[in-house]
Tab-separated table of C-alpha atoms in Angstrom:
chain	number	residue	atom	x	y	z
A	1	MET	CA	-43.533	29.652	-34.254
A	2	ALA	CA	-43.020	26.475	-36.235
A	3	ASP	CA	-45.474	25.627	-38.988
A	4	GLU	CA	-47.647	22.594	-38.442
A	5	VAL	CA	-48.151	20.826	-41.749
A	6	ILE	CA	-50.240	17.678	-42.035
A	7	LEU	CA	-50.962	15.800	-45.244
A	8	LEU	CA	-53.934	13.436	-45.406
A	9	ASP	CA	-53.050	11.144	-48.268
A	10	PHE	CA	-53.232	7.674	-49.785
A	11	TRP	CA	-49.957	6.137	-50.923
A	12	PRO	CA	-50.938	5.155	-54.523
A	13	SER	CA	-52.596	8.478	-55.296
A	14	MET	CA	-50.900	10.324	-58.143
A	15	PHE	CA	-52.665	13.432	-56.857
A	16	GLY	CA	-51.262	13.056	-53.344
A	17	MET	CA	-47.818	12.576	-54.891
A	18	ARG	CA	-48.008	16.110	-56.294
A	19	THR	CA	-48.376	17.643	-52.858
A	20	ARG	CA	-45.676	15.406	-51.369
A	21	ILE	CA	-43.264	16.490	-54.109
A	22	ALA	CA	-44.076	20.185	-53.657
A	23	LEU	CA	-43.492	19.990	-49.896
A	24	GLU	CA	-40.213	18.119	-50.427
A	25	GLU	CA	-39.060	20.657	-53.017
A	26	LYS	CA	-39.566	23.352	-50.402
A	27	ASN	CA	-37.957	21.314	-47.638
A	28	VAL	CA	-41.080	21.598	-45.507
A	29	LYS	CA	-41.418	19.084	-42.697
A	30	PHE	CA	-44.825	17.482	-42.719
A	31	ASP	CA	-46.792	14.843	-40.890
A	32	TYR	CA	-47.932	12.288	-43.494
A	33	ARG	CA	-51.140	10.564	-42.423
A	34	GLU	CA	-52.206	7.550	-44.455
A	35	GLN	CA	-55.976	7.419	-45.036
A	36	ASP	CA	-58.298	4.488	-45.574
A	37	LEU	CA	-60.529	5.579	-48.422
A	38	TRP	CA	-63.045	2.831	-47.721
A	39	ASN	CA	-63.377	3.822	-44.105
A	40	LYS	CA	-62.918	7.586	-44.110
A	41	SER	CA	-61.547	9.123	-40.944
A	42	PRO	CA	-63.309	11.892	-38.997
A	43	ILE	CA	-60.448	14.273	-39.758
A	44	LEU	CA	-60.757	13.693	-43.512
A	45	LEU	CA	-64.516	14.272	-43.416
A	46	GLU	CA	-64.056	17.364	-41.274
A	47	MET	CA	-61.279	18.888	-43.359
A	48	ASN	CA	-62.748	18.130	-46.790
A	49	PRO	CA	-66.515	18.006	-46.241
A	50	VAL	CA	-67.280	19.087	-49.815
A	51	HIS	CA	-65.427	16.337	-51.701
A	52	LYS	CA	-64.313	13.921	-48.937
A	53	LYS	CA	-61.178	13.212	-50.977
A	54	ILE	CA	-57.444	13.148	-50.501
A	55	PRO	CA	-55.026	14.794	-50.582
A	56	VAL	CA	-55.858	17.350	-47.908
A	57	LEU	CA	-53.137	19.716	-46.799
A	58	ILE	CA	-53.676	21.073	-43.286
A	59	HIS	CA	-51.488	24.083	-42.537
A	60	ASN	CA	-51.655	25.358	-38.964
A	61	GLY	CA	-55.105	23.790	-38.640
A	62	LYS	CA	-56.524	25.199	-41.889
A	63	PRO	CA	-57.306	22.808	-44.765
A	64	VAL	CA	-56.412	23.330	-48.411
A	65	CYS	CA	-57.999	20.886	-50.860
A	66	GLU	CA	-57.342	19.928	-54.500
A	67	SER	CA	-53.778	18.887	-55.359
A	68	LEU	CA	-52.838	21.569	-57.900
A	69	ILE	CA	-54.337	24.259	-55.672
A	70	GLN	CA	-52.147	22.838	-52.887
A	71	VAL	CA	-49.044	22.964	-55.104
A	72	GLU	CA	-49.699	26.622	-55.894
A	73	TYR	CA	-50.419	27.358	-52.223
A	74	ILE	CA	-47.156	25.715	-51.174
A	75	ASP	CA	-45.298	27.772	-53.780
A	76	GLU	CA	-46.846	30.990	-52.413
A	77	VAL	CA	-46.316	30.238	-48.726
A	78	TRP	CA	-42.687	29.104	-49.150
A	79	PRO	CA	-41.537	31.238	-52.081
A	80	SER	CA	-37.813	31.428	-51.466
A	81	LYS	CA	-36.764	27.864	-52.273
A	82	ASN	CA	-37.238	26.152	-55.669
A	83	PRO	CA	-40.033	28.219	-57.257
A	84	LEU	CA	-42.570	25.847	-58.768
A	85	LEU	CA	-44.386	28.303	-61.031
A	86	PRO	CA	-42.727	30.797	-63.381
A	87	SER	CA	-42.887	34.467	-62.450
A	88	ASP	CA	-43.858	35.669	-65.943
A	89	PRO	CA	-47.693	35.861	-66.246
A	90	TYR	CA	-47.771	34.316	-69.727
A	91	GLN	CA	-45.562	31.392	-68.682
A	92	ARG	CA	-47.694	30.921	-65.577
A	93	ALA	CA	-50.843	30.794	-67.695
A	94	GLN	CA	-49.237	28.164	-69.938
A	95	ALA	CA	-48.194	26.081	-66.916
A	96	LYS	CA	-51.705	26.244	-65.477
A	97	PHE	CA	-53.220	25.372	-68.842
A	98	TRP	CA	-51.174	22.171	-69.000
A	99	GLY	CA	-51.871	21.341	-65.355
A	100	ASP	CA	-55.568	21.700	-66.117
A	101	PHE	CA	-55.189	19.559	-69.262
A	102	ILE	CA	-53.501	16.807	-67.266
A	103	ASP	CA	-56.269	16.961	-64.663
A	104	LYS	CA	-59.045	16.804	-67.239
A	105	LYS	CA	-57.622	14.085	-69.452
A	106	VAL	CA	-55.016	11.717	-68.043
A	107	TYR	CA	-56.817	9.974	-65.176
A	108	ALA	CA	-60.066	9.322	-67.058
A	109	SER	CA	-58.430	7.547	-69.985
A	110	ALA	CA	-55.895	5.721	-67.791
A	111	ARG	CA	-58.699	4.319	-65.666
A	112	LEU	CA	-60.050	2.483	-68.692
A	113	ILE	CA	-56.701	0.757	-69.160
A	114	TRP	CA	-56.850	-1.096	-65.847
A	115	GLY	CA	-60.570	-0.814	-65.183
A	116	ALA	CA	-62.162	-1.823	-68.479
A	117	LYS	CA	-62.101	-4.681	-70.952
A	118	GLY	CA	-62.414	-5.270	-74.676
A	119	GLU	CA	-63.408	-2.334	-76.852
A	120	GLU	CA	-63.692	0.084	-73.949
A	121	GLN	CA	-60.167	-0.754	-72.837
A	122	GLU	CA	-58.800	-0.405	-76.355
A	123	ALA	CA	-60.448	2.983	-76.679
A	124	GLY	CA	-58.914	4.008	-73.338
A	125	LYS	CA	-55.446	2.893	-74.424
A	126	LYS	CA	-55.711	4.775	-77.685
A	127	GLU	CA	-56.886	7.953	-76.022
A	128	PHE	CA	-54.260	7.684	-73.291
A	129	ILE	CA	-51.431	7.418	-75.819
A	130	GLU	CA	-52.844	10.351	-77.798
A	131	ILE	CA	-52.895	12.444	-74.618
A	132	LEU	CA	-49.319	11.475	-73.754
A	133	LYS	CA	-48.227	12.314	-77.302
A	134	THR	CA	-49.799	15.769	-76.951
A	135	LEU	CA	-47.825	16.215	-73.740
A	136	GLU	CA	-44.679	14.874	-75.385
A	137	SER	CA	-45.072	17.414	-78.149
A	138	GLU	CA	-45.506	20.194	-75.587
A	139	LEU	CA	-42.344	19.001	-73.803
A	140	GLY	CA	-40.380	19.057	-77.043
A	141	ASP	CA	-36.634	19.062	-76.464
A	142	LYS	CA	-36.837	20.740	-73.076
A	143	ILE	CA	-35.450	19.097	-69.961
A	144	TYR	CA	-38.639	19.775	-68.043
A	145	PHE	CA	-42.024	21.147	-69.089
A	146	GLY	CA	-41.089	24.581	-67.758
A	147	GLY	CA	-37.703	24.537	-69.481
A	148	GLU	CA	-34.544	24.284	-67.421
A	149	THR	CA	-36.248	24.045	-64.047
A	150	PHE	CA	-38.502	21.376	-62.587
A	151	GLY	CA	-41.908	22.775	-61.759
A	152	TYR	CA	-45.681	22.766	-61.724
A	153	VAL	CA	-46.418	20.826	-64.909
A	154	ASP	CA	-43.781	18.192	-64.162
A	155	ILE	CA	-45.279	17.848	-60.691
A	156	ALA	CA	-48.795	17.564	-62.157
A	157	LEU	CA	-47.802	14.654	-64.389
A	158	ILE	CA	-44.968	12.688	-62.787
A	159	GLY	CA	-47.123	10.804	-60.255
A	160	PHE	CA	-48.775	8.942	-63.132
A	161	TYR	CA	-45.361	7.502	-64.033
A	162	SER	CA	-45.502	5.270	-60.958
A	163	TRP	CA	-48.602	3.711	-62.534
A	164	PHE	CA	-47.043	3.143	-65.998
A	165	GLU	CA	-45.816	-0.358	-65.224
A	166	ALA	CA	-49.370	-1.250	-64.146
A	167	TYR	CA	-50.821	0.343	-67.295
A	168	ASP	CA	-48.328	-1.593	-69.435
A	169	LYS	CA	-49.215	-4.854	-67.730
A	170	PHE	CA	-52.995	-4.525	-67.607
A	171	GLY	CA	-53.182	-2.781	-70.977
A	172	ASN	CA	-50.804	-5.214	-72.593
A	173	PHE	CA	-48.802	-2.557	-74.362
A	174	SER	CA	-45.652	-0.490	-73.893
A	175	ILE	CA	-45.930	3.186	-73.109
A	176	GLU	CA	-42.171	3.581	-73.634
A	177	ALA	CA	-42.425	2.243	-77.170
A	178	GLU	CA	-45.091	4.828	-77.969
A	179	CYS	CA	-43.681	7.784	-76.025
A	180	PRO	CA	-39.933	7.374	-75.511
A	181	LYS	CA	-39.272	11.090	-74.959
A	182	LEU	CA	-41.839	11.245	-72.198
A	183	ILE	CA	-40.274	8.236	-70.474
A	184	ALA	CA	-36.872	9.941	-70.738
A	185	TRP	CA	-38.396	13.026	-69.090
A	186	ALA	CA	-39.907	10.873	-66.334
A	187	LYS	CA	-36.550	9.229	-65.624
A	188	ARG	CA	-34.966	12.682	-65.296
A	189	CYS	CA	-37.662	13.691	-62.810
A	190	VAL	CA	-37.225	10.567	-60.721
A	191	GLU	CA	-33.569	11.514	-60.240
A	192	ARG	CA	-34.755	14.435	-58.125
A	193	GLU	CA	-34.854	13.605	-54.431
A	194	SER	CA	-38.312	15.153	-53.960
A	195	VAL	CA	-39.752	12.852	-56.625
A	196	ALA	CA	-37.861	9.714	-55.574
A	197	LYS	CA	-39.145	10.199	-52.018
A	198	SER	CA	-42.726	10.769	-53.112
A	199	LEU	CA	-43.403	8.084	-55.693
A	200	PRO	CA	-44.141	4.514	-54.612
A	201	ASP	CA	-42.405	1.550	-56.281
A	202	SER	CA	-44.083	0.696	-59.557
A	203	ASN	CA	-44.389	-2.971	-58.630
A	204	LYS	CA	-46.388	-2.025	-55.541
A	205	ILE	CA	-48.871	-0.242	-57.803
A	206	VAL	CA	-49.064	-3.347	-60.015
A	207	GLU	CA	-49.959	-5.364	-56.890
A	208	PHE	CA	-52.424	-2.722	-55.765
A	209	VAL	CA	-54.566	-2.657	-58.942
A	210	PRO	CA	-56.423	-5.939	-58.296
A	211	VAL	CA	-57.060	-4.799	-54.710
A	212	LEU	CA	-58.469	-1.525	-56.018
A	213	LYS	CA	-60.673	-3.303	-58.540
A	214	LYS	CA	-62.068	-5.495	-55.787
A	215	HIS	CA	-62.820	-2.449	-53.620
A	216	ILE	CA	-64.719	-0.675	-56.360
A	217	GLY	CA	-66.473	-3.879	-57.381
A	218	ILE	CA	-65.171	-4.528	-60.874
A	219	GLU	CA	-64.101	-7.882	-62.335
B	1	MET	CA	-28.623	49.569	-51.454
B	2	PRO	CA	-26.403	52.487	-52.490
B	3	HIS	CA	-26.289	55.363	-50.051
B	4	ARG	CA	-27.946	58.454	-51.357
B	5	SER	CA	-28.243	61.802	-49.774
B	6	ASN	CA	-31.917	62.614	-49.560
B	7	ILE	CA	-31.598	66.253	-48.688
B	8	GLY	CA	-34.021	68.056	-50.960
B	9	LYS	CA	-35.004	64.832	-52.769
B	10	ARG	CA	-38.631	63.838	-53.099
B	11	ILE	CA	-39.628	60.216	-52.673
B	12	ASN	CA	-39.879	58.657	-56.107
B	13	VAL	CA	-43.603	57.770	-56.116
B	14	SER	CA	-43.457	56.200	-59.534
B	15	HIS	CA	-41.306	53.360	-58.221
B	16	PRO	CA	-43.496	50.274	-58.795
B	17	ILE	CA	-43.271	48.743	-55.352
B	18	LEU	CA	-43.801	52.015	-53.523
B	19	LEU	CA	-46.726	52.892	-55.756
B	20	SER	CA	-48.174	49.508	-54.980
B	21	PHE	CA	-47.927	50.253	-51.242
B	22	LEU	CA	-49.715	53.542	-51.664
B	23	THR	CA	-52.484	52.484	-53.990
B	24	HIS	CA	-53.439	49.018	-52.816
B	25	SER	CA	-54.490	47.948	-49.392
B	26	HIS	CA	-53.118	44.441	-49.820
B	27	ALA	CA	-49.570	43.159	-49.538
B	28	PRO	CA	-47.327	44.669	-52.212
B	29	LYS	CA	-46.362	42.621	-55.197
B	30	LEU	CA	-43.974	43.357	-58.011
B	31	SER	CA	-45.675	45.618	-60.489
B	32	VAL	CA	-45.487	44.490	-64.088
B	33	SER	CA	-43.438	46.661	-66.399
B	34	ASP	CA	-45.241	48.654	-69.047
B	35	LYS	CA	-43.728	46.408	-71.689
B	36	MET	CA	-45.523	43.308	-70.366
B	37	ALA	CA	-48.920	45.011	-70.269
B	38	SER	CA	-48.646	46.505	-73.748
B	39	GLY	CA	-49.700	44.827	-76.973
B	40	GLU	CA	-53.049	44.433	-78.687
B	41	VAL	CA	-55.715	42.498	-76.851
B	42	LYS	CA	-58.312	40.382	-78.618
B	43	LEU	CA	-60.841	37.972	-77.190
B	44	ILE	CA	-62.328	35.136	-79.221
B	45	GLY	CA	-65.736	34.337	-77.822
B	46	ALA	CA	-69.519	34.487	-78.013
B	47	TRP	CA	-72.022	36.763	-76.272
B	48	ALA	CA	-74.020	33.920	-74.740
B	49	SER	CA	-71.139	31.996	-73.195
B	50	PRO	CA	-70.717	32.379	-69.429
B	51	PHE	CA	-67.079	31.323	-69.765
B	52	VAL	CA	-66.444	34.093	-72.280
B	53	MET	CA	-68.108	36.594	-69.957
B	54	ARG	CA	-65.412	35.978	-67.349
B	55	PRO	CA	-62.424	37.537	-69.135
B	56	ARG	CA	-64.705	40.321	-70.438
B	57	VAL	CA	-65.569	41.365	-66.878
B	58	ALA	CA	-61.900	41.111	-65.888
B	59	LEU	CA	-60.768	43.267	-68.815
B	60	ASN	CA	-63.442	45.820	-67.942
B	61	LEU	CA	-62.342	45.889	-64.299
B	62	LYS	CA	-58.806	46.580	-65.449
B	63	SER	CA	-59.972	49.138	-68.055
B	64	VAL	CA	-58.210	47.223	-70.821
B	65	PRO	CA	-59.590	47.860	-74.304
B	66	TYR	CA	-59.936	44.780	-76.483
B	67	GLU	CA	-61.343	43.620	-79.776
B	68	PHE	CA	-64.152	41.096	-79.341
B	69	LEU	CA	-64.055	38.485	-82.087
B	70	GLN	CA	-67.412	36.718	-82.092
B	71	GLU	CA	-67.618	33.126	-83.197
B	72	THR	CA	-70.681	32.044	-85.168
B	73	PHE	CA	-72.716	29.513	-83.234
B	74	GLY	CA	-72.227	26.065	-84.721
B	75	SER	CA	-68.885	26.669	-86.402
B	76	LYS	CA	-65.292	27.311	-85.343
B	77	SER	CA	-63.103	29.919	-86.993
B	78	GLU	CA	-59.606	29.238	-88.305
B	79	LEU	CA	-58.251	31.655	-85.739
B	80	LEU	CA	-59.916	29.731	-82.897
B	81	LEU	CA	-58.642	26.372	-84.123
B	82	LYS	CA	-55.156	27.811	-84.525
B	83	SER	CA	-55.171	29.583	-81.145
B	84	ASN	CA	-56.618	26.717	-79.099
B	85	PRO	CA	-55.679	23.547	-80.987
B	86	VAL	CA	-55.890	21.397	-77.852
B	87	HIS	CA	-59.496	22.125	-76.832
B	88	LYS	CA	-60.829	24.189	-79.780
B	89	LYS	CA	-62.995	26.117	-77.324
B	90	ILE	CA	-63.794	29.706	-76.429
B	91	PRO	CA	-62.795	31.948	-74.732
B	92	VAL	CA	-59.279	32.517	-76.033
B	93	LEU	CA	-57.450	35.693	-75.105
B	94	LEU	CA	-54.893	36.885	-77.629
B	95	HIS	CA	-52.369	39.281	-76.142
B	96	ALA	CA	-49.962	40.537	-78.783
B	97	ASP	CA	-51.124	37.447	-80.705
B	98	LYS	CA	-50.109	35.057	-77.918
B	99	PRO	CA	-53.040	32.857	-76.858
B	100	VAL	CA	-54.203	32.210	-73.302
B	101	CYS	CA	-56.930	29.576	-72.874
B	102	GLU	CA	-59.355	28.447	-70.127
B	103	SER	CA	-61.548	31.179	-68.649
B	104	ASN	CA	-60.330	31.137	-65.033
B	105	ILE	CA	-56.706	30.960	-66.167
B	106	ILE	CA	-57.331	33.946	-68.457
B	107	VAL	CA	-58.809	35.916	-65.537
B	108	GLU	CA	-55.679	35.267	-63.449
B	109	TYR	CA	-53.481	36.219	-66.406
B	110	ILE	CA	-55.371	39.505	-66.783
B	111	ASP	CA	-54.999	40.186	-63.057
B	112	GLU	CA	-51.252	39.539	-63.130
B	113	THR	CA	-50.507	41.348	-66.395
B	114	TRP	CA	-52.463	44.503	-65.583
B	115	SER	CA	-51.719	44.328	-61.864
B	116	SER	CA	-51.166	48.066	-61.516
B	117	SER	CA	-54.556	48.872	-63.030
B	118	GLY	CA	-57.620	48.594	-60.823
B	119	PRO	CA	-57.988	46.470	-57.696
B	120	SER	CA	-56.558	42.986	-57.389
B	121	LEU	CA	-58.892	40.215	-58.552
B	122	LEU	CA	-57.527	37.677	-56.086
B	123	PRO	CA	-57.073	38.099	-52.328
B	124	SER	CA	-53.556	38.772	-51.112
B	125	LEU	CA	-53.162	35.978	-48.538
B	126	PRO	CA	-52.178	32.550	-49.926
B	127	TYR	CA	-54.892	30.804	-47.884
B	128	ASP	CA	-57.644	33.111	-49.152
B	129	ARG	CA	-56.347	32.666	-52.715
B	130	ALA	CA	-56.484	28.881	-52.304
B	131	MET	CA	-60.079	29.199	-51.074
B	132	ALA	CA	-61.059	31.332	-54.082
B	133	ARG	CA	-59.515	28.775	-56.453
B	134	PHE	CA	-61.151	25.884	-54.593
B	135	TRP	CA	-64.631	27.388	-54.891
B	136	ALA	CA	-64.083	28.361	-58.528
B	137	ALA	CA	-63.195	24.737	-59.292
B	138	TYR	CA	-66.257	23.547	-57.326
B	139	ILE	CA	-68.506	25.924	-59.257
B	140	ASP	CA	-67.334	24.594	-62.626
B	141	GLU	CA	-67.146	20.909	-61.700
B	142	LYS	CA	-70.238	20.536	-59.542
B	143	TRP	CA	-72.516	23.575	-59.285
B	144	PHE	CA	-72.671	24.352	-63.001
B	145	VAL	CA	-73.207	20.679	-63.843
B	146	ALA	CA	-76.193	20.641	-61.454
B	147	LEU	CA	-77.527	23.802	-63.123
B	148	ARG	CA	-77.202	22.229	-66.570
B	149	ASN	CA	-78.976	19.096	-65.339
B	150	PHE	CA	-81.979	21.231	-64.437
B	151	LEU	CA	-82.735	21.851	-68.070
B	152	LYS	CA	-82.252	18.208	-68.972
B	153	ALA	CA	-84.261	16.688	-66.109
B	154	GLU	CA	-87.375	14.808	-67.076
B	155	GLY	CA	-90.051	13.442	-64.802
B	156	GLU	CA	-90.820	14.239	-61.185
B	157	GLU	CA	-88.213	11.949	-59.595
B	158	GLU	CA	-85.333	13.254	-61.672
B	159	LYS	CA	-86.452	16.855	-61.154
B	160	LYS	CA	-86.610	16.345	-57.387
B	161	ALA	CA	-83.100	14.867	-57.335
B	162	VAL	CA	-81.673	17.711	-59.407
B	163	ILE	CA	-83.321	20.323	-57.190
B	164	ALA	CA	-81.920	18.678	-54.060
B	165	GLU	CA	-78.415	18.547	-55.552
B	166	PHE	CA	-78.558	22.145	-56.677
B	167	GLU	CA	-79.841	23.429	-53.333
B	168	GLU	CA	-77.111	21.550	-51.496
B	169	GLY	CA	-74.584	23.337	-53.677
B	170	ASN	CA	-76.228	26.691	-53.070
B	171	ALA	CA	-76.074	26.170	-49.315
B	172	LEU	CA	-72.335	25.514	-49.613
B	173	LEU	CA	-71.852	28.655	-51.685
B	174	GLU	CA	-73.907	30.740	-49.260
B	175	LYS	CA	-71.553	29.688	-46.482
B	176	ALA	CA	-68.509	30.180	-48.700
B	177	PHE	CA	-69.697	33.693	-49.459
B	178	ILE	CA	-70.012	34.530	-45.759
B	179	ASP	CA	-66.532	33.095	-45.088
B	180	CYS	CA	-64.810	34.763	-48.047
B	181	SER	CA	-66.530	38.158	-48.054
B	182	LYS	CA	-66.000	38.808	-44.334
B	183	GLY	CA	-68.887	41.269	-44.266
B	184	LYS	CA	-68.080	42.962	-47.572
B	185	PRO	CA	-70.344	42.977	-50.671
B	186	PHE	CA	-68.280	40.572	-52.790
B	187	PHE	CA	-66.504	37.224	-52.397
B	188	ASN	CA	-63.336	39.216	-53.063
B	189	GLY	CA	-64.221	41.914	-50.511
B	190	ASP	CA	-64.893	45.506	-51.522
B	191	HIS	CA	-64.441	44.840	-55.221
B	192	ILE	CA	-65.440	42.156	-57.685
B	193	GLY	CA	-62.796	39.487	-58.023
B	194	TYR	CA	-61.960	36.081	-59.449
B	195	LEU	CA	-64.561	34.117	-57.498
B	196	ASP	CA	-67.317	36.698	-58.037
B	197	ILE	CA	-66.596	36.508	-61.754
B	198	SER	CA	-66.500	32.713	-61.728
B	199	LEU	CA	-69.985	32.408	-60.194
B	200	GLY	CA	-71.520	35.640	-61.465
B	201	SER	CA	-70.907	34.681	-65.080
B	202	PHE	CA	-73.611	32.008	-64.688
B	203	LEU	CA	-76.343	34.359	-63.410
B	204	ALA	CA	-77.957	35.031	-66.792
B	205	TRP	CA	-78.189	31.292	-67.506
B	206	LEU	CA	-79.500	30.763	-63.998
B	207	ARG	CA	-82.329	33.223	-64.712
B	208	VAL	CA	-83.128	31.509	-68.016
B	209	THR	CA	-83.228	28.146	-66.231
B	210	GLU	CA	-85.548	29.580	-63.565
B	211	LEU	CA	-87.957	30.686	-66.283
B	212	ALA	CA	-87.800	27.364	-68.111
B	213	ALA	CA	-88.185	25.268	-64.953
B	214	SER	CA	-90.664	27.641	-63.241
B	215	TYR	CA	-88.581	27.304	-60.118
B	216	LYS	CA	-86.721	29.871	-58.038
B	217	LEU	CA	-83.109	28.704	-58.099
B	218	LEU	CA	-81.729	31.594	-56.073
B	219	ASP	CA	-84.169	32.095	-53.204
B	220	GLU	CA	-83.863	35.012	-50.753
B	221	ALA	CA	-85.306	32.823	-48.017
B	222	LYS	CA	-82.676	30.108	-48.475
B	223	THR	CA	-79.614	32.034	-49.629
B	224	PRO	CA	-80.093	35.680	-48.640
B	225	SER	CA	-76.412	36.620	-48.894
B	226	LEU	CA	-76.018	35.132	-52.366
B	227	CYS	CA	-79.122	36.989	-53.558
B	228	LYS	CA	-77.794	40.315	-52.306
B	229	TRP	CA	-74.428	39.529	-53.849
B	230	ALA	CA	-76.058	38.657	-57.194
B	231	ASP	CA	-77.747	42.062	-57.215
B	232	HIS	CA	-74.493	43.893	-56.520
B	233	PHE	CA	-72.668	41.848	-59.142
B	234	CYS	CA	-75.221	42.425	-61.878
B	235	ASN	CA	-75.323	46.157	-61.237
B	236	ASP	CA	-71.593	46.648	-61.401
B	237	PRO	CA	-70.526	48.833	-64.348
B	238	ALA	CA	-67.901	46.281	-65.380
B	239	VAL	CA	-70.578	43.581	-65.581
B	240	LYS	CA	-73.660	45.298	-67.018
B	241	PRO	CA	-72.379	45.720	-70.605
B	242	VAL	CA	-71.407	42.053	-70.939
B	243	MET	CA	-74.184	40.272	-69.036
B	244	PRO	CA	-76.586	38.782	-71.610
B	245	GLU	CA	-80.180	40.025	-71.391
B	246	THR	CA	-82.411	37.302	-69.963
B	247	ALA	CA	-85.014	37.520	-72.754
B	248	LYS	CA	-82.418	37.383	-75.508
B	249	LEU	CA	-80.653	34.477	-73.818
B	250	ALA	CA	-83.929	32.597	-73.259
B	251	GLU	CA	-84.670	32.872	-76.981
B	252	PHE	CA	-81.174	31.632	-77.809
B	253	ALA	CA	-81.548	28.733	-75.348
B	254	LYS	CA	-84.826	27.699	-76.987
B	255	LYS	CA	-83.063	27.623	-80.335
B	256	ILE	CA	-80.083	25.527	-79.249
B	257	PHE	CA	-82.022	23.144	-77.021
B	258	ALA	CA	-84.642	22.610	-79.687
B	259	LYS	CA	-82.110	20.442	-81.511
B	260	PRO	CA	-82.505	16.695	-80.893
B	261	GLN	CA	-80.240	15.432	-78.100
B	262	ALA	CA	-77.078	13.786	-79.476
């Protein structure tokens, strides 16, 4: 019996990108369904009643919510191709630690870059760069966060790269100047088919930011 | 697989995968070699912290001896700052001096490292595991925040709003318990697991909050299954030694909340 895999998603979401990448890495065919976050569909509300957020992965009718939980789920259901998490418990714990760090820190500070002004924006920029530098230091001289193979932590972070051009523009700074090694890592990731297929063009995100600001009622 | 004559040969029961089949009712997984599970275990933490309680319960369930290194309230030891430079928070598990941080991540690490000792802390099916992780995340991000807000709420309006939020969360967890437990005493089934630990670690603070707010937060009339579960959890031998006493915790709470709000 063929698996039915549906992904409820929103094209600019760096969280949705994680799940897209994981599914592509595993060569899983899925039905991508674009959602309107300002007019939420019945299926979204039914499948994620607790948070009403995307992405939602629906596998044979059963929903899995939260992007990193989805990535781990995908890795467990389709284990034979391209393992996304290491098999060693200590390495797994490190990968999850950094995934959790990315979840807790990156979005909140980045939001201030495009969503705030003046002092608040400057504080956001500063914090964002500090967070990226911490990640850069964790990456070190490795090809990917996990070492030789692309995996969980790379997947957790790479979606944000599609927003870097927007951050640069609206923050009036250069992330590459501050974190060249991280940009080099991102460019390596984008060479992977799964990532190239899953990330939107950066210029589309730049165009999207004013639309987003209007929707949430800022500026 | 090489052909072997099995005339007169006994089945090698110490083979990890076969042993796993015989001793666990879930799908077999690769058993960790003795080498991985060996090494001194230390836990940096504090008796009052619900997050610290999580790995303590897990270590008890796996019968893993450990040295408990208590932090002094209000200061952070050199060892803590060195072991968790990113967050500088407890708990930190040190296994052969290698640090593992973040309570739920530590619990999974314990489960995977000492997989051949005691029952599995996570369900065996990927979907059920995803559900356990989902609810654990919900508990930390929403439910616990609502619980904390109870102590901070001032005035009738704010109190009403906090109560409503908290009860909504409880209703969700009551349903989640019914779905996950499938008629068994714990979220994880017959034995305490990851999700039981994630929620159960807050029970002492919940009791302290009930006393302070003069309000029944876990009500048998509203969430009968959760109440029964809470009883089972608290009485478990792996939990009892590390669950803070309500009176002692209430006294501690008075002390720390007496400080002016930052």
